[in-house]
XYZ file of C-alpha atoms in Angstrom:
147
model
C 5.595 19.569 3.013
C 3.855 16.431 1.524
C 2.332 18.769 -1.204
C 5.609 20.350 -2.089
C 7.686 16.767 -2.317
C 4.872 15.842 -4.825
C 5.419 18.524 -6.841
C 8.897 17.366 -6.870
C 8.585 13.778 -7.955
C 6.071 14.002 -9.602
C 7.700 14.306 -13.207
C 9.904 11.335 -12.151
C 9.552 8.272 -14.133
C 9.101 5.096 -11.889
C 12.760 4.077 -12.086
C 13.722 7.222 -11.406
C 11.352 7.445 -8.255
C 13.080 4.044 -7.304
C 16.376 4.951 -7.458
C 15.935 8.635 -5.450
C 14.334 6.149 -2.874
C 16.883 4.085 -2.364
C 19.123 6.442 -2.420
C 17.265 8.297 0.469
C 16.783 4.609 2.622
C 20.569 3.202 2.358
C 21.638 5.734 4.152
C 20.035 4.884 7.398
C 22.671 2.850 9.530
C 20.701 -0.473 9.225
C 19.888 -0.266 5.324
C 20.151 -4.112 4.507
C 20.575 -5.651 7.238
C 18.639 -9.289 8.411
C 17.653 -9.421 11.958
C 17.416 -12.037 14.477
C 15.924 -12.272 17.611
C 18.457 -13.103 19.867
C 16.894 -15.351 22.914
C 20.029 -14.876 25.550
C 23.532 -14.121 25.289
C 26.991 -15.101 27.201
C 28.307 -12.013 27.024
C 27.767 -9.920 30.152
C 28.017 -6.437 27.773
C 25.201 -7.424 25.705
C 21.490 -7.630 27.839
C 19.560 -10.390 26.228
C 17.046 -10.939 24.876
C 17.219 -8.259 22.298
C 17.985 -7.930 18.404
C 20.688 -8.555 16.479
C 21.518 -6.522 13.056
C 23.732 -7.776 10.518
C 25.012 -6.001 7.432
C 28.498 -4.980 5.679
C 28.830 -2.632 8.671
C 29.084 -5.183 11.063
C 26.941 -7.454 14.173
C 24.607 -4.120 16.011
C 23.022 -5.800 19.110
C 20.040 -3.567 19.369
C 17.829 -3.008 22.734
C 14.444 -5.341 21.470
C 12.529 -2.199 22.741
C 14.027 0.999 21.730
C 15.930 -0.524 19.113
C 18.868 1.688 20.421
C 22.536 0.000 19.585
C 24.422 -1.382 22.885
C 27.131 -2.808 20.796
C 28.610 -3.207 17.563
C 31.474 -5.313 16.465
C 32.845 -4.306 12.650
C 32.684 -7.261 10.478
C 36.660 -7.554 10.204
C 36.815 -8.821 13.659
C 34.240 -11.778 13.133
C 36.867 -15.070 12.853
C 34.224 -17.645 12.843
C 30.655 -19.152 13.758
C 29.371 -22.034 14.027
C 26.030 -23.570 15.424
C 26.018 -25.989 18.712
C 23.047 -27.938 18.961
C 20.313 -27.169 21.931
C 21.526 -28.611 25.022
C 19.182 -30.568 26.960
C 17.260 -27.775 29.462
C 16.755 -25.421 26.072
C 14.559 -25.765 22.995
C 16.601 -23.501 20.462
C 20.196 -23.984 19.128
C 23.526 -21.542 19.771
C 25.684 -20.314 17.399
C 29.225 -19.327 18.544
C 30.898 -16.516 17.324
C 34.443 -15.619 18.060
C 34.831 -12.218 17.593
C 38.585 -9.872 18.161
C 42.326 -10.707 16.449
C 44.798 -13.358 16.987
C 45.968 -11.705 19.833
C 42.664 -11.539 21.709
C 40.156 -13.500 20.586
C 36.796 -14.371 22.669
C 33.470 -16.943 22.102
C 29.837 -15.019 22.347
C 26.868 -17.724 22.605
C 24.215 -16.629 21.351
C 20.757 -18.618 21.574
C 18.408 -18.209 18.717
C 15.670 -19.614 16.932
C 17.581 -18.931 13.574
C 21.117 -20.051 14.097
C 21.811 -21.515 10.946
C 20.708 -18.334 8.737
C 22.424 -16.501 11.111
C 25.554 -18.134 10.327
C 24.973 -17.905 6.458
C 24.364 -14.285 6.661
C 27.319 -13.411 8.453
C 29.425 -15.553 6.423
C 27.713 -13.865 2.983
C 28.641 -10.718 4.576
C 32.049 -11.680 5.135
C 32.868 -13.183 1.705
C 31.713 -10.029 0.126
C 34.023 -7.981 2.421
C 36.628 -10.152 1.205
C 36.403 -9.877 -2.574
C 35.994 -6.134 -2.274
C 39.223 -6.318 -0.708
C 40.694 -8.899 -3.148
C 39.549 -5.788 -5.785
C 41.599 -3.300 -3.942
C 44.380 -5.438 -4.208
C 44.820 -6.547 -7.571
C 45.845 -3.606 -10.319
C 43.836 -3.955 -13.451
C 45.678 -5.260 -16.496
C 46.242 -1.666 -17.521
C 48.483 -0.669 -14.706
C 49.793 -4.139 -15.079
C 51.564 -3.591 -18.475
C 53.155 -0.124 -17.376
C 55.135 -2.310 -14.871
């Protein structure tokens, strides 16, 4: 099988090899995402310690040994972080993240060693969701003038 894929690239340029690549790797479920090891959790749902994948997809808490997904929240239903300093008895800082709608909203605590990128991901994330929204929304001067 290895022979016959390099028969098949093989008269690829290297930007062309690049782009079939990526094309191939985004799309696994996790393409792009930054991980943190998450230390402990308050949520009873998610069994800490374990990993925690972020990308436009959404938060994946992932088992830290067989990488499996327990649970995912979609990045629409992330309202805010922000990170709490360590308390006394611990030697890493939390970041809360309330997560759900207006109607039901709850606070996860999550202990990590890398709160603050955490925070800056997510919100990255987030602002990009938004302007590809903002996109959506607005028609393009064309359409504008047939109004």
């Amino acid at each position: 099988m290895t022979t016959q894929h390099m028969q098949q690239v093989q008269p690829l340029n290297p930007n062309q090899a690049r782009a079939q690549f990526l094309g191939l790797v985004s799309a696994f479920p996790m393409f792009g995402s930054s991980f943190f090891y998450i230390q402990s959790c308050s949520s009873a749902s998610i069994s800490a310690p374990c990993i925690l994948a972020v990308n436009l997809n959404g938060l994946h808490f992932l088992n830290k040994d067989t990488h499996e997904a327990m649970v995912r929240f979609p990045l629409k239903e992330v309202q805010s972080t922000r990170t709490q300093r360590p308390t006394s008895g611990s030697s890493y800082p939390y970041v809360e993240i309330m997560i759900g709608d207006l109607l039901n909203q709850r606070i996860t605590q999550l202990q990590l060693e890398q709160g603050l990128e955490l925070c800056r991901v997510i919100a990255m994330h987030m602002e990009n969701m938004l302007s590809v929204r903002e996109k959506r929304l607005t028609l393009p001067p064309s359409e504008i003038t047939l109004l």
